[in-house]
Coordinates of C-alpha atoms in Angstrom, one line a residue:
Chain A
X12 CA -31.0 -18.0 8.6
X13 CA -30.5 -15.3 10.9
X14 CA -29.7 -12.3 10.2
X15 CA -27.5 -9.4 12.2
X16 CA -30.5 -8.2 14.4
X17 CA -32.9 -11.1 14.6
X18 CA -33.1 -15.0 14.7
X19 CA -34.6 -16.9 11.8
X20 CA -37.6 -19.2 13.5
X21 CA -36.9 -22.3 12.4
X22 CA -40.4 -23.2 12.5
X23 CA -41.7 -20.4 10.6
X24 CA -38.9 -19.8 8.2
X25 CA -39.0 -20.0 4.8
X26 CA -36.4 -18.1 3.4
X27 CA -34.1 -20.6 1.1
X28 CA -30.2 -20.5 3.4
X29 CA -27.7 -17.3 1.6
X30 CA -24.5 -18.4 0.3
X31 CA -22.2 -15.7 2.5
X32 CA -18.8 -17.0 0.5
X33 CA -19.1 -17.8 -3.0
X34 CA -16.9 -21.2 -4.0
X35 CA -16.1 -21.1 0.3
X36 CA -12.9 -19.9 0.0
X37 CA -11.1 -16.6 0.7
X38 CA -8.1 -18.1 -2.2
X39 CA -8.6 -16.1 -5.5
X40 CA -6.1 -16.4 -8.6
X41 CA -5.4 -12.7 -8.4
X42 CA -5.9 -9.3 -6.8
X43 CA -8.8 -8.1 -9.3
X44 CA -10.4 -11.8 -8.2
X45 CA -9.8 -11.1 -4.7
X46 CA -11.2 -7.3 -4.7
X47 CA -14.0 -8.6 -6.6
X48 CA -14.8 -11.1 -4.3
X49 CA -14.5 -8.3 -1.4
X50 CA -17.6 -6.5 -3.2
X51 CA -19.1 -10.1 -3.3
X52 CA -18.8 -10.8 0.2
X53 CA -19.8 -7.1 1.5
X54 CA -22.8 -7.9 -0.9
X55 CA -24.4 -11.0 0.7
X56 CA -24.2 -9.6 3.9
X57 CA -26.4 -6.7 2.6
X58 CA -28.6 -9.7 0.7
X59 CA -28.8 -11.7 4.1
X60 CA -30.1 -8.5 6.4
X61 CA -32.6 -7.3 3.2
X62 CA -33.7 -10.7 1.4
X63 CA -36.2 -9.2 -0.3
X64 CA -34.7 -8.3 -4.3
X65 CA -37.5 -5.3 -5.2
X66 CA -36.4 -3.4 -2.0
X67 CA -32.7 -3.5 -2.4
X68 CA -32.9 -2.1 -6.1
X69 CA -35.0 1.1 -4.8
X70 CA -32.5 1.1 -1.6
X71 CA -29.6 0.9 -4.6
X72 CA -31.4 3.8 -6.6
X73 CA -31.4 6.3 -3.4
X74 CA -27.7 5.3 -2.0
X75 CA -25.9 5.5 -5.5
X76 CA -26.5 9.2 -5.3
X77 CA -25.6 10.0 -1.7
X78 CA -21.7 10.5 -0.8
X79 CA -21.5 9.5 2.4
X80 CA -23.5 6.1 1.7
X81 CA -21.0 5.6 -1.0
X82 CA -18.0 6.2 0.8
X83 CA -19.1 3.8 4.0
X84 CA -20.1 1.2 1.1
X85 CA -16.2 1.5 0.3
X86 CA -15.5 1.4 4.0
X87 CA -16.8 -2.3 4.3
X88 CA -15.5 -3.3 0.9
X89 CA -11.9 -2.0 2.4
X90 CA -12.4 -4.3 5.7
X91 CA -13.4 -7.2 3.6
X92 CA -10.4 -7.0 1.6
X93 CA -8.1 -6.8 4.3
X94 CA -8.9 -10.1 5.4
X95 CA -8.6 -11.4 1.7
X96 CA -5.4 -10.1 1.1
X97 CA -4.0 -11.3 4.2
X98 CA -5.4 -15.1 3.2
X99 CA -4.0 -14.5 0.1
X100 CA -0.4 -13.6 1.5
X101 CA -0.7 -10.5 -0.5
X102 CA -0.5 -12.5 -3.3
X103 CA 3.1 -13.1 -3.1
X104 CA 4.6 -15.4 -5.6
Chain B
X6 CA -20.5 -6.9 -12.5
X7 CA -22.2 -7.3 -8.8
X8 CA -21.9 -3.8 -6.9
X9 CA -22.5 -4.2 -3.0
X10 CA -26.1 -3.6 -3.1
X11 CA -27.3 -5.8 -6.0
X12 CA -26.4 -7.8 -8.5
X13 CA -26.1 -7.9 -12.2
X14 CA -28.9 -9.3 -14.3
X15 CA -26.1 -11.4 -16.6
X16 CA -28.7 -11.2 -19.4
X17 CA -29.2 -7.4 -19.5
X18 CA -26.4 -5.5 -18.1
X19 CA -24.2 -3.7 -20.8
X20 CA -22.1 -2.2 -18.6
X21 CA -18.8 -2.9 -19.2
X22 CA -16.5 -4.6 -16.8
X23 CA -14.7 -2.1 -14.6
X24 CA -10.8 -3.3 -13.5
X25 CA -11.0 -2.9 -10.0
X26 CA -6.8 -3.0 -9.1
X27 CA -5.0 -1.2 -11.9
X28 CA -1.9 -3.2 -13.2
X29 CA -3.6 -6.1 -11.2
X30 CA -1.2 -6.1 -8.1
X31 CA -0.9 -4.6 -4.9
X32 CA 3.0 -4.1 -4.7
X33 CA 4.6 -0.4 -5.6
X34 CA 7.7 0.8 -5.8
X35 CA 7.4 3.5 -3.2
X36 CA 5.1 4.6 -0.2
X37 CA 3.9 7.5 -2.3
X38 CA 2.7 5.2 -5.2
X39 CA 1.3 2.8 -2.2
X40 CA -0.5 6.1 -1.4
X41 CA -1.9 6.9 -4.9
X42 CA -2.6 2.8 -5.2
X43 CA -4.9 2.9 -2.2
X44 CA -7.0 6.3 -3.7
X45 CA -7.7 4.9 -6.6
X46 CA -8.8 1.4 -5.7
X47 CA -10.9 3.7 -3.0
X48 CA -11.9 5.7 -6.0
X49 CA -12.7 2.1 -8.2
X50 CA -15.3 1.1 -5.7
X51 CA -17.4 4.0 -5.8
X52 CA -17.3 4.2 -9.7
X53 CA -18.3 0.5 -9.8
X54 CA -21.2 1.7 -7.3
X55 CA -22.1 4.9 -9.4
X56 CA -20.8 3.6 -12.9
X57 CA -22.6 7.2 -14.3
X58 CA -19.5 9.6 -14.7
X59 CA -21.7 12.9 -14.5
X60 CA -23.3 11.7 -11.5
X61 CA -20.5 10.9 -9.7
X62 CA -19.6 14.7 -9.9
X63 CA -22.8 16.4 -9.2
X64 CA -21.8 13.7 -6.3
X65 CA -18.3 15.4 -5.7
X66 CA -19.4 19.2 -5.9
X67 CA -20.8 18.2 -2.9
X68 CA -18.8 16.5 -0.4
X69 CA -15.9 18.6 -1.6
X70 CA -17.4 21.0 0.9
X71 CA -18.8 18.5 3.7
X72 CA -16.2 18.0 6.2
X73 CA -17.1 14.9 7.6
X74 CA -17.5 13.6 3.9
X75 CA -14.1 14.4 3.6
X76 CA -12.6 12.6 6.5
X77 CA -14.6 9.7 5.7
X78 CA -13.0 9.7 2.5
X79 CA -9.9 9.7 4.4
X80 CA -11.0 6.9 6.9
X81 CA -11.8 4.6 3.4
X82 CA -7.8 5.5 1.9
X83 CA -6.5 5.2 5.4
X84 CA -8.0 1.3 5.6
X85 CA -7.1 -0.2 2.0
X86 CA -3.0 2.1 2.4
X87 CA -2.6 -0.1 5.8
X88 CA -3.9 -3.4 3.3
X89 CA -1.6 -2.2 0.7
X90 CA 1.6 -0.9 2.8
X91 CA 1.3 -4.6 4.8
X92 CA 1.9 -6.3 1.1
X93 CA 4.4 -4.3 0.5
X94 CA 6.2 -4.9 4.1
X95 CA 6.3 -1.2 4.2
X96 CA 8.7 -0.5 1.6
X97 CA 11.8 -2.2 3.5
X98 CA 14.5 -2.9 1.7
Chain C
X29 CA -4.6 13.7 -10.3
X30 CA -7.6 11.4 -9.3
X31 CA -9.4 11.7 -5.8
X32 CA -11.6 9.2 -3.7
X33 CA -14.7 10.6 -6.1
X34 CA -13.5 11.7 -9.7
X35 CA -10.9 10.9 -11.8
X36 CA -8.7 13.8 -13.3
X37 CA -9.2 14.7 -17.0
X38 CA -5.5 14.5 -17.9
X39 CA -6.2 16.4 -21.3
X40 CA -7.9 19.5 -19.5
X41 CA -6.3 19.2 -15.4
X42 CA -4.1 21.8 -14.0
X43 CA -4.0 21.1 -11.0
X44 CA -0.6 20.6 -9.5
X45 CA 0.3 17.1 -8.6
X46 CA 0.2 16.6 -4.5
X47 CA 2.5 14.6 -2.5
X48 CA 0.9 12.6 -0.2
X49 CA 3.5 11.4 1.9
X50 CA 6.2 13.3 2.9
X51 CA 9.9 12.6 2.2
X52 CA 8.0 9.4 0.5
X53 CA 8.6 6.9 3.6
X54 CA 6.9 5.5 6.6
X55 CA 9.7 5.4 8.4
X56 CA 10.2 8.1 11.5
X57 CA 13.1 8.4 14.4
X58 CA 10.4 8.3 17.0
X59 CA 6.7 7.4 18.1
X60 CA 5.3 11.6 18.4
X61 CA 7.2 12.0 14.9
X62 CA 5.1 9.2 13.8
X63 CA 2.0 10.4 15.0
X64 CA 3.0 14.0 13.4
X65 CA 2.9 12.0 10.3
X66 CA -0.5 10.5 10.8
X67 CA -1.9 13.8 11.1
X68 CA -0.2 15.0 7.7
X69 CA -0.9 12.0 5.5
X70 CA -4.9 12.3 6.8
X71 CA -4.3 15.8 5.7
X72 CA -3.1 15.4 2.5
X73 CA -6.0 12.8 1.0
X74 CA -8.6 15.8 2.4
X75 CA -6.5 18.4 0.7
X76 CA -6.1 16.3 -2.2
X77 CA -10.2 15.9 -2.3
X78 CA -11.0 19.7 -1.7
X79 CA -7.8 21.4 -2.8
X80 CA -9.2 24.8 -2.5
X81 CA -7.5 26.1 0.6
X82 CA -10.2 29.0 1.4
X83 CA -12.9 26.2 0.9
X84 CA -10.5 24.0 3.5
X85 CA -10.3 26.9 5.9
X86 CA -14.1 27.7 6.0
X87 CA -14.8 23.7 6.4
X88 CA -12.3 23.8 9.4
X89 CA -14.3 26.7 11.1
X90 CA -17.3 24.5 11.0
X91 CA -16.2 21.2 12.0
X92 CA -13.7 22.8 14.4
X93 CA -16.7 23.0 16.6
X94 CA -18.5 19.6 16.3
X95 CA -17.9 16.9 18.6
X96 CA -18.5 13.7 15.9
X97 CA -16.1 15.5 13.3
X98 CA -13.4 16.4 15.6
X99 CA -14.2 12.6 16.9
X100 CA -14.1 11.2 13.3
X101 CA -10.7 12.8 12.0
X102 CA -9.3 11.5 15.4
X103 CA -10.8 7.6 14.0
X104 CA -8.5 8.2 10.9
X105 CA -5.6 9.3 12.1
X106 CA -5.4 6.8 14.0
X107 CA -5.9 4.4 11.6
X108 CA -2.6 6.1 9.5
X109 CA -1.1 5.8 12.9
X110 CA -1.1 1.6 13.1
X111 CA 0.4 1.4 9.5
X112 CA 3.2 4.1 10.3
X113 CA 3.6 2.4 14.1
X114 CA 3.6 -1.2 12.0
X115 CA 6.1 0.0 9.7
X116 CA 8.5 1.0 11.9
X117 CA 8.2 -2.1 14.4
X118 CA 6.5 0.0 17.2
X119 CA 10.1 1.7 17.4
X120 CA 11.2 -1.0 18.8
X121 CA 15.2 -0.5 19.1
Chain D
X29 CA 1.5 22.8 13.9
X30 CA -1.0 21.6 10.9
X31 CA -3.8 19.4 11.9
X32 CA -5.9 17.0 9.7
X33 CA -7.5 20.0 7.6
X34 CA -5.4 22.9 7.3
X35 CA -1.6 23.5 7.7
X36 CA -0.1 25.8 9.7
X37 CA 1.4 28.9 8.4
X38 CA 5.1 29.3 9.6
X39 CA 4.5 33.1 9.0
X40 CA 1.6 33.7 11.6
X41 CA 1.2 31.3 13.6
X42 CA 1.6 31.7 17.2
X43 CA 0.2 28.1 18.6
X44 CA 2.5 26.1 20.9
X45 CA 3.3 22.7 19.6
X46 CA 1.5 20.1 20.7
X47 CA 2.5 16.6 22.0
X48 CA 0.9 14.0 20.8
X49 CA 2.4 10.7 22.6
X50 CA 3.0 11.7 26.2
X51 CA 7.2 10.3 27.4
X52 CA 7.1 9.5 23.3
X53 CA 6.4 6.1 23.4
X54 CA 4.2 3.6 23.3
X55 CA 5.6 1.1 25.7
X56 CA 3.3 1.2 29.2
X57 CA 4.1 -1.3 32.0
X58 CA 0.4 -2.6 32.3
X59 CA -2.8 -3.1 30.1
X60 CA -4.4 -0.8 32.1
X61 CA -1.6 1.8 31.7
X62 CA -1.9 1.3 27.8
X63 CA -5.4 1.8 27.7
X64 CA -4.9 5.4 29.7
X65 CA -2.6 6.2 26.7
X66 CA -4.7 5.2 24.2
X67 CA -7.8 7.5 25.4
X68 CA -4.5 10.4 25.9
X69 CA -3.5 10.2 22.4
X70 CA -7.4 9.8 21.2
X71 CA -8.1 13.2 23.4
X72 CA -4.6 15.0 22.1
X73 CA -5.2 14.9 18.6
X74 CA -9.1 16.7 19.6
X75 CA -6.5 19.3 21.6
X76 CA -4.6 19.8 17.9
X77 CA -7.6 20.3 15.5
X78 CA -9.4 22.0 18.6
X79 CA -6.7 24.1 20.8
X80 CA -9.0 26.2 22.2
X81 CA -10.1 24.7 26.0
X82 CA -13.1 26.7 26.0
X83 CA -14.5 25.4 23.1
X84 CA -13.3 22.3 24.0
X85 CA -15.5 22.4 27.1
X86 CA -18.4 23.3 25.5
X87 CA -18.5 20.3 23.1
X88 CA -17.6 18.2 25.7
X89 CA -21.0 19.4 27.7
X90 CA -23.0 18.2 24.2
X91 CA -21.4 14.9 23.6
X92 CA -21.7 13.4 27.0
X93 CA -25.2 13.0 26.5
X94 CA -25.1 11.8 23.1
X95 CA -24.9 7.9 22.7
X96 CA -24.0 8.3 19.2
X97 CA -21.0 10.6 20.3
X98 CA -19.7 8.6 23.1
X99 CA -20.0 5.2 20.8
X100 CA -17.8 6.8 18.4
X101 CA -15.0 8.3 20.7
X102 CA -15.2 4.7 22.2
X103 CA -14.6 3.2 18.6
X104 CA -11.4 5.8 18.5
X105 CA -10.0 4.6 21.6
X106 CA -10.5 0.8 20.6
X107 CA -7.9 1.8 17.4
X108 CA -5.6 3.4 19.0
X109 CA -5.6 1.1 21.8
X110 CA -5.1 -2.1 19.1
X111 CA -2.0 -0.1 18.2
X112 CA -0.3 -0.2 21.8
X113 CA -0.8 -3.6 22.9
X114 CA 0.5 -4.8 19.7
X115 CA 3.5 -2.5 20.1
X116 CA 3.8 -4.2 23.9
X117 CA 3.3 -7.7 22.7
X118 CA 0.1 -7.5 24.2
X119 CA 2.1 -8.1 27.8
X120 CA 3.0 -11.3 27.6
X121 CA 6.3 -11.8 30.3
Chain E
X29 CA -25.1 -8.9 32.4
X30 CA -23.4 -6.0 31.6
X31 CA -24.3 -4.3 28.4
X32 CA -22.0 -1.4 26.3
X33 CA -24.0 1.8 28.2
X34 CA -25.1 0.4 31.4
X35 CA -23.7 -2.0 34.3
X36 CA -25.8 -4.7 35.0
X37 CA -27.5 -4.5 39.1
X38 CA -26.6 -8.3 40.4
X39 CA -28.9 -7.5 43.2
X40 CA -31.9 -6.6 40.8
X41 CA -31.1 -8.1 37.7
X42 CA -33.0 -11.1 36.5
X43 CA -31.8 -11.3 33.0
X44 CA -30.8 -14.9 31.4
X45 CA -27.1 -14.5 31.2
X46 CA -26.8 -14.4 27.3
X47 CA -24.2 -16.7 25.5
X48 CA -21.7 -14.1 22.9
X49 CA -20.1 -16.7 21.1
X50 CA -21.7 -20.2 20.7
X51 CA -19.8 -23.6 21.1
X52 CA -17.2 -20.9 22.8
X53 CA -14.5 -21.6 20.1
X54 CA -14.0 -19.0 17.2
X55 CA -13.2 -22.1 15.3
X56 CA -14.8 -23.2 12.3
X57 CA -14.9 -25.9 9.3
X58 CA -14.5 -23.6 6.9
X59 CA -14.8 -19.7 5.3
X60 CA -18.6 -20.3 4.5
X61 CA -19.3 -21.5 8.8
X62 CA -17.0 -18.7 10.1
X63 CA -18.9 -16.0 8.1
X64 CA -22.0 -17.2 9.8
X65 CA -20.4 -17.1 12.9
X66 CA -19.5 -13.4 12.2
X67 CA -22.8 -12.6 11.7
X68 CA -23.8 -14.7 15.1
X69 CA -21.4 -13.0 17.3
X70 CA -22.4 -9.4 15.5
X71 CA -26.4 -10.5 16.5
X72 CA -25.8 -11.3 19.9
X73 CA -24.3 -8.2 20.4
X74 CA -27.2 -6.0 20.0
X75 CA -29.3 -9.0 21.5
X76 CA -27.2 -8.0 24.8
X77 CA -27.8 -4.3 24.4
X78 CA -31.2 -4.6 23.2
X79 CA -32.9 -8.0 25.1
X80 CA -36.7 -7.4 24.2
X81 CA -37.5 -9.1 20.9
X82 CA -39.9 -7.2 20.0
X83 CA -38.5 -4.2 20.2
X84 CA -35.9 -5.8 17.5
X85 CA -38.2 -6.9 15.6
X86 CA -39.7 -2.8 15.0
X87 CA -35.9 -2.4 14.9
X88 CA -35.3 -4.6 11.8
X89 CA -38.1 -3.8 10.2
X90 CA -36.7 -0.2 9.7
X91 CA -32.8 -0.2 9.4
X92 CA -33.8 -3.2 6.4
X93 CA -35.2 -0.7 4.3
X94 CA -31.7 1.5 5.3
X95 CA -29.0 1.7 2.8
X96 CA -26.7 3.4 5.7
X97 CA -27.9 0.6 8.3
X98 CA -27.3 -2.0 5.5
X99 CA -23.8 -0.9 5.3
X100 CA -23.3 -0.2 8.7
X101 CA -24.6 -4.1 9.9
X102 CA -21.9 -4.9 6.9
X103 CA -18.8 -3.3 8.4
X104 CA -19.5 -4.8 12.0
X105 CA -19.8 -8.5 10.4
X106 CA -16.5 -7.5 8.4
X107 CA -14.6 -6.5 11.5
X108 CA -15.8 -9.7 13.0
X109 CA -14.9 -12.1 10.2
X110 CA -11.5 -10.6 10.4
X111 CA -10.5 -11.9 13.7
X112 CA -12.1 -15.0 13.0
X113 CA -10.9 -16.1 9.9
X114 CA -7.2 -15.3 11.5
X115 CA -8.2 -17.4 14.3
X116 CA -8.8 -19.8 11.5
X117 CA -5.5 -19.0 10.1
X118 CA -7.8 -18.5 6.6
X119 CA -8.7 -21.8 6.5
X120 CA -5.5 -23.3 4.9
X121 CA -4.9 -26.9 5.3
Chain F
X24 CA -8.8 11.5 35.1
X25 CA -8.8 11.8 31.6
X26 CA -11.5 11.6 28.9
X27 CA -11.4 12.1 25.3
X28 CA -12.1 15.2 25.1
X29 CA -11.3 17.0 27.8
X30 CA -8.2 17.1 30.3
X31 CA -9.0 16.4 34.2
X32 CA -8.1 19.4 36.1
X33 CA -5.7 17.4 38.9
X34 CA -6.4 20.4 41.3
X35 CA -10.3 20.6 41.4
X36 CA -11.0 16.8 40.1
X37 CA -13.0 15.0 43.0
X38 CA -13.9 11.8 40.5
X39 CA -12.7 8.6 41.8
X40 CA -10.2 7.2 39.1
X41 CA -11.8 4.4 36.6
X42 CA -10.2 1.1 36.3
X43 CA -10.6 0.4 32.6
X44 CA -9.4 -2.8 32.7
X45 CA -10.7 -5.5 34.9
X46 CA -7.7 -7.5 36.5
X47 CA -5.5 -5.3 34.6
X48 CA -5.1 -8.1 31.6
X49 CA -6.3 -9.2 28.3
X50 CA -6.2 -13.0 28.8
X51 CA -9.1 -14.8 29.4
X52 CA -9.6 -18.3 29.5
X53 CA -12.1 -18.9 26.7
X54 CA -12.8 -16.7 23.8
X55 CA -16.6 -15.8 25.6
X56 CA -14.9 -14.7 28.7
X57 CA -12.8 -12.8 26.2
X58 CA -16.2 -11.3 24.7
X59 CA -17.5 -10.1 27.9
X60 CA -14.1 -8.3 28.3
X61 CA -14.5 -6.7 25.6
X62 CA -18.2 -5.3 26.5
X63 CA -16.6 -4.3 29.6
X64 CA -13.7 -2.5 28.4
X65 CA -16.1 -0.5 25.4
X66 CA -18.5 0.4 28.4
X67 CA -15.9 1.5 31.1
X68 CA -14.7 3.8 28.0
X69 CA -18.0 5.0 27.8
X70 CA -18.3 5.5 31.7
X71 CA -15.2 7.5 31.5
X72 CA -16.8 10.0 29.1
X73 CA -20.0 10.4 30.7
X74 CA -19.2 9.2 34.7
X75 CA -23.0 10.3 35.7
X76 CA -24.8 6.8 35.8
X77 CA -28.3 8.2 35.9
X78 CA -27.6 10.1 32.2
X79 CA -25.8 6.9 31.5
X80 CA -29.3 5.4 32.0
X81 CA -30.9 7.9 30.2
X82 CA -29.0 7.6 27.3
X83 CA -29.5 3.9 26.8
X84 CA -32.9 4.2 27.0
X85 CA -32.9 6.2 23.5
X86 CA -30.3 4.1 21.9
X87 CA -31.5 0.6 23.2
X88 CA -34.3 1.4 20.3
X89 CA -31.8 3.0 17.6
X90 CA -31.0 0.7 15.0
X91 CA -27.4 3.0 14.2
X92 CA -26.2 3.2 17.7
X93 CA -27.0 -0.6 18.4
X94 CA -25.0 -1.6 15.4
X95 CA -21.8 0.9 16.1
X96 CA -21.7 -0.1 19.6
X97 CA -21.1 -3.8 18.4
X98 CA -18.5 -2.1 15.7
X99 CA -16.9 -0.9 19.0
X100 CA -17.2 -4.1 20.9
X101 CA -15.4 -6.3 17.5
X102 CA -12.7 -3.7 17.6
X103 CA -11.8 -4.4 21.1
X104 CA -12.4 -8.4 21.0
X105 CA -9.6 -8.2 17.8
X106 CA -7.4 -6.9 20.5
X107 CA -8.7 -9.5 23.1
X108 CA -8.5 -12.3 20.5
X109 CA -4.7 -11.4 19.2
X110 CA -3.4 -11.0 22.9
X111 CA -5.1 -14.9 23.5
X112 CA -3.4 -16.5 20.3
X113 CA -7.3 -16.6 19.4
X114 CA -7.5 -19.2 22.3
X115 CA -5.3 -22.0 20.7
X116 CA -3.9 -24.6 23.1

């Protein structure tokens, strides 16, 4: 699958295809389910760019002490939940 | 629960589940508790990112005096209070 | 009360609550009074992060200088300034 | 007149107030009209947290050759411009 | 073609004219296909600005290992999956 | 004319006036026409800033290489095809 800055080869590629939208819906029950799937969605992007599992827990070990990355970590989890709660109609009854 | 670099391990994370929206909705009864709604989901995120409390404020002694720390801080509230003040239709009677 | 980083300790805080938007409404006779409240609600989250004013005023005399700070608290004002703009139907009459 | 980090004091301050939406409004004839206000209003809230033209000058010198800069002041524009074509319908007759 | 920095000569010029958004529709099946889409058009982006493979190739091999880069690639697929998914009117039937 | 940060002097200023938007509209006929808009109209920001083509140049040569500025220049370039797309109706018939 490709990724934001290159192509996957589809000749060479091995890597198994990312789910980017658990279920494949943007619909959750609630506001804690949507927010939740915000952090979800902002997640598999970040899985998607860096497949490999060993080097996101050591990226994951710097960045959890480091303001600014966890401020622009809340940043994307904002935008993503814009877009949710808009699908969601706010979750208006 | 998943942060937005990696995920939990189901079978050995302890750490308990942290509510992400307090009281579960998005609507207030005024702007300035749309205001305080949209810090503390901010605020949410980067717990669930850095779940260690005394961390998070060696974190905070720092940015408190970084001024683009700051307004990135403000960029984050500034994104989820335009989510929040859209669900609330901006508070018009 | 909380910021974007910590939580307050409501057992030991002193702190004096802030208001973070003034006269608790979005609503505003015209488009520059609007903007006027942009700039004060960006305000009030930094002040609410670093509520040491001498600590504010020192931060100022750096970034006052530095093109991507003056460039980023321009980025979130303007982002207060499409809710505020939003909630008052662009003015509109 | 406060800008985003510090608030003006009443007592000493000698600034003249600023405007921040030129003919206070955000209503232009043509696209191309909008998009002049939208860099105006970008570069006017610089002018409040920065009132000093000298200075002003100076930075200016260092951020025209900065890619990082110009991207950014680029990104501001993009925002504020968002917020006047939406406020003109996008100008559609 | 032109890029974001620099105006493409038409007198000198042999670069392939690159396709931004394939099947030119923002349309999609569903959430799961628009997110990839997001990612697509956020790729062919910095194929436009950056055309030499290789030289994104060295690129991705660095910013992967990037918490800041990881978020960054994240914020620019979230501000794309915005607009489609409205395009998409969030995929309800 | 203008720029972001500084103001044109109208009695020394010999630099022709920038159009910023080509054709002076934000329709297109398909959404990639749209996308190419929005390239152009990030970059004539950018050529407003920094009018000298040969630092232009310069300038792209170090950030065709940086990861960063490749992936906020496409954060630009989504912010202004949101515009684009709205203004189209996303391109429905």
């Amino acid at each position: 699958m490709d990724n934001v800055i290159t192509q996957a080869n589809p000749h060479t590629s091995t890597a198994p295809k990312i789910t980017l939208i658990p279920s494949n819906s943007l619909l959750t029950e609630t506001p804690e389910a949507g927010r939740q799937l915000a952090v979800e969605m902002a997640r598999l992007i970040i899985k998607l760019t860096q497949p490999d599992e060993e080097k996101r827990k050591q990226i994951r070990a710097t960045y959890g002490n480091d303001a600014m990355m966890l401020i622009a970590a809340g940043q994307t989890v904002a935008t993503e939940f814009a877009t949710i709660a808009a699908a969601n109609n706010y979750w208006h009854k």
